[in-house]
Short mmCIF file of C-alpha atoms in Angstrom, two decimals:
data_model
loop_
_atom_site.label_atom_id
_atom_site.label_comp_id
_atom_site.label_asym_id
_atom_site.label_seq_id
_atom_site.Cartn_x
_atom_site.Cartn_y
_atom_site.Cartn_z
CA MET A 1 128.07 102.05 96.63
CA ILE A 2 124.57 100.88 97.49
CA HIS A 3 122.98 102.34 100.63
CA SER A 4 120.54 99.69 101.79
CA LEU A 5 117.78 100.30 104.31
CA PHE A 6 115.83 97.75 106.31
CA ILE A 7 112.10 98.51 106.40
CA GLY A 8 110.29 96.61 109.15
CA ASN A 9 106.67 96.22 110.21
CA LEU A 10 105.38 96.77 106.68
CA PRO A 11 101.71 96.14 105.94
CA PHE A 12 101.48 92.51 104.82
CA ALA A 13 99.66 93.53 101.63
CA PHE A 14 102.60 95.70 100.50
CA LYS A 15 104.28 94.73 97.23
CA GLU A 16 107.69 95.86 95.97
CA GLU A 17 106.06 98.56 93.85
CA ASP A 18 104.25 99.93 96.93
CA LEU A 19 107.54 100.09 98.82
CA LYS A 20 109.22 101.85 95.91
CA ASN A 21 106.38 104.36 95.61
CA LEU A 22 106.56 105.08 99.35
CA PHE A 23 110.27 105.99 99.16
CA ARG A 24 110.75 107.33 95.62
CA SER A 25 110.47 110.97 96.69
CA PHE A 26 113.75 110.66 98.63
CA GLY A 27 115.94 109.93 95.62
CA GLU A 28 117.12 107.36 93.10
CA ILE A 29 116.28 103.81 94.16
CA SER A 30 118.40 101.01 92.76
CA GLU A 31 116.48 98.07 94.21
CA THR A 32 113.50 97.11 96.36
CA LYS A 33 112.85 93.76 97.97
CA ILE A 34 109.95 92.46 100.05
CA ILE A 35 110.78 89.26 101.91
CA TYR A 36 108.25 86.43 101.53
CA ASP A 37 107.75 83.23 103.48
CA ARG A 38 109.08 80.33 101.42
CA ASN A 39 106.20 78.02 102.24
CA THR A 40 103.19 80.33 102.16
CA GLN A 41 104.54 82.96 99.72
CA ARG A 42 103.04 85.62 102.03
CA SER A 43 104.96 88.72 103.00
CA ARG A 44 106.92 88.44 106.24
CA GLY A 45 106.26 92.15 106.89
CA PHE A 46 109.71 93.49 106.11
CA GLY A 47 111.87 94.39 103.17
CA PHE A 48 114.82 96.36 101.90
CA ILE A 49 115.27 99.38 99.72
CA ALA A 50 118.57 100.53 98.23
CA PHE A 51 119.42 104.12 97.37
CA THR A 52 122.30 105.16 95.15
CA ARG A 53 123.16 108.16 97.37
CA GLU A 54 123.81 108.05 101.10
CA ALA A 55 122.20 111.47 101.63
CA ASP A 56 118.93 110.14 100.16
CA ALA A 57 119.02 107.06 102.38
CA SER A 58 119.74 109.17 105.45
CA ARG A 59 116.84 111.52 104.69
CA ALA A 60 114.52 108.55 104.15
CA ILE A 61 115.45 107.22 107.59
CA SER A 62 114.92 110.53 109.35
CA GLU A 63 111.56 111.20 107.68
CA MET A 64 110.09 107.68 107.52
CA ASN A 65 111.25 105.89 110.68
CA LYS A 66 108.28 105.38 113.05
CA LYS A 67 105.82 106.70 110.45
CA THR A 68 102.43 104.98 110.40
CA ILE A 69 101.57 103.36 107.08
CA LEU A 70 98.17 101.66 106.75
CA GLY A 71 97.91 101.40 110.52
CA ARG A 72 101.43 100.01 111.09
CA MET A 73 104.35 102.00 112.49
CA ILE A 74 107.28 101.12 110.24
CA ASP A 75 110.91 100.82 111.31
CA VAL A 76 113.49 102.27 108.93
CA HIS A 77 117.24 102.00 109.46
CA TYR A 78 120.43 101.07 107.65
CA SER A 79 120.54 97.34 107.03
CA ASN A 80 124.31 97.41 106.53
CA LYS A 81 126.10 100.37 104.96
CA ASN A 82 128.20 98.05 102.79
CA LYS A 83 125.38 95.78 101.64
CA THR A 84 125.46 95.01 97.95
CA SER A 85 122.64 94.12 95.64
CA PRO A 86 123.43 90.37 95.43
CA MET A 87 123.38 90.19 99.22
CA MET A 88 119.86 91.60 99.22
CA ARG A 89 118.78 88.80 96.90
CA ASP A 90 120.35 86.22 99.23
CA LEU A 91 118.07 87.40 102.05
CA SER A 92 115.04 86.23 100.09
CA GLY A 93 116.00 82.63 100.80
CA ASP A 94 116.98 81.66 97.25
CA THR A 95 120.59 81.01 98.20
CA ALA A 96 119.59 79.31 101.42
CA ARG A 97 117.44 76.85 99.49
CA LYS A 98 120.17 76.10 96.95
CA ASN A 99 122.78 75.56 99.65
CA ALA A 100 120.60 73.74 102.17
CA PRO A 101 121.79 70.24 103.07
CA LEU A 102 119.84 67.46 101.42
CA SER A 103 118.44 64.94 103.86
CA ILE A 104 117.63 61.50 102.49
CA GLY A 105 115.83 58.96 104.56
#
């Protein structure tokens, strides 16, 4: 099972590799995702990170929640204990764009 964490209030310059590097000391990471604005392609200041072990995710929460990173106090908590990898991809807006109603006129 994937143990997905929501990471909020990230520095806007953060990339997925930065997020992974910030959390890699807690254990095996299966996926990282920074959420970008569809129109501007700029970071929305939050993302997700998925650990393969619940103990690693729990330790990451307890040690990283409310920690200041590049002047921003980040929020770290479970996004949904049963979240799966494809669901993380859906949050990026790709599915929303594909399934959005088409308006003609």
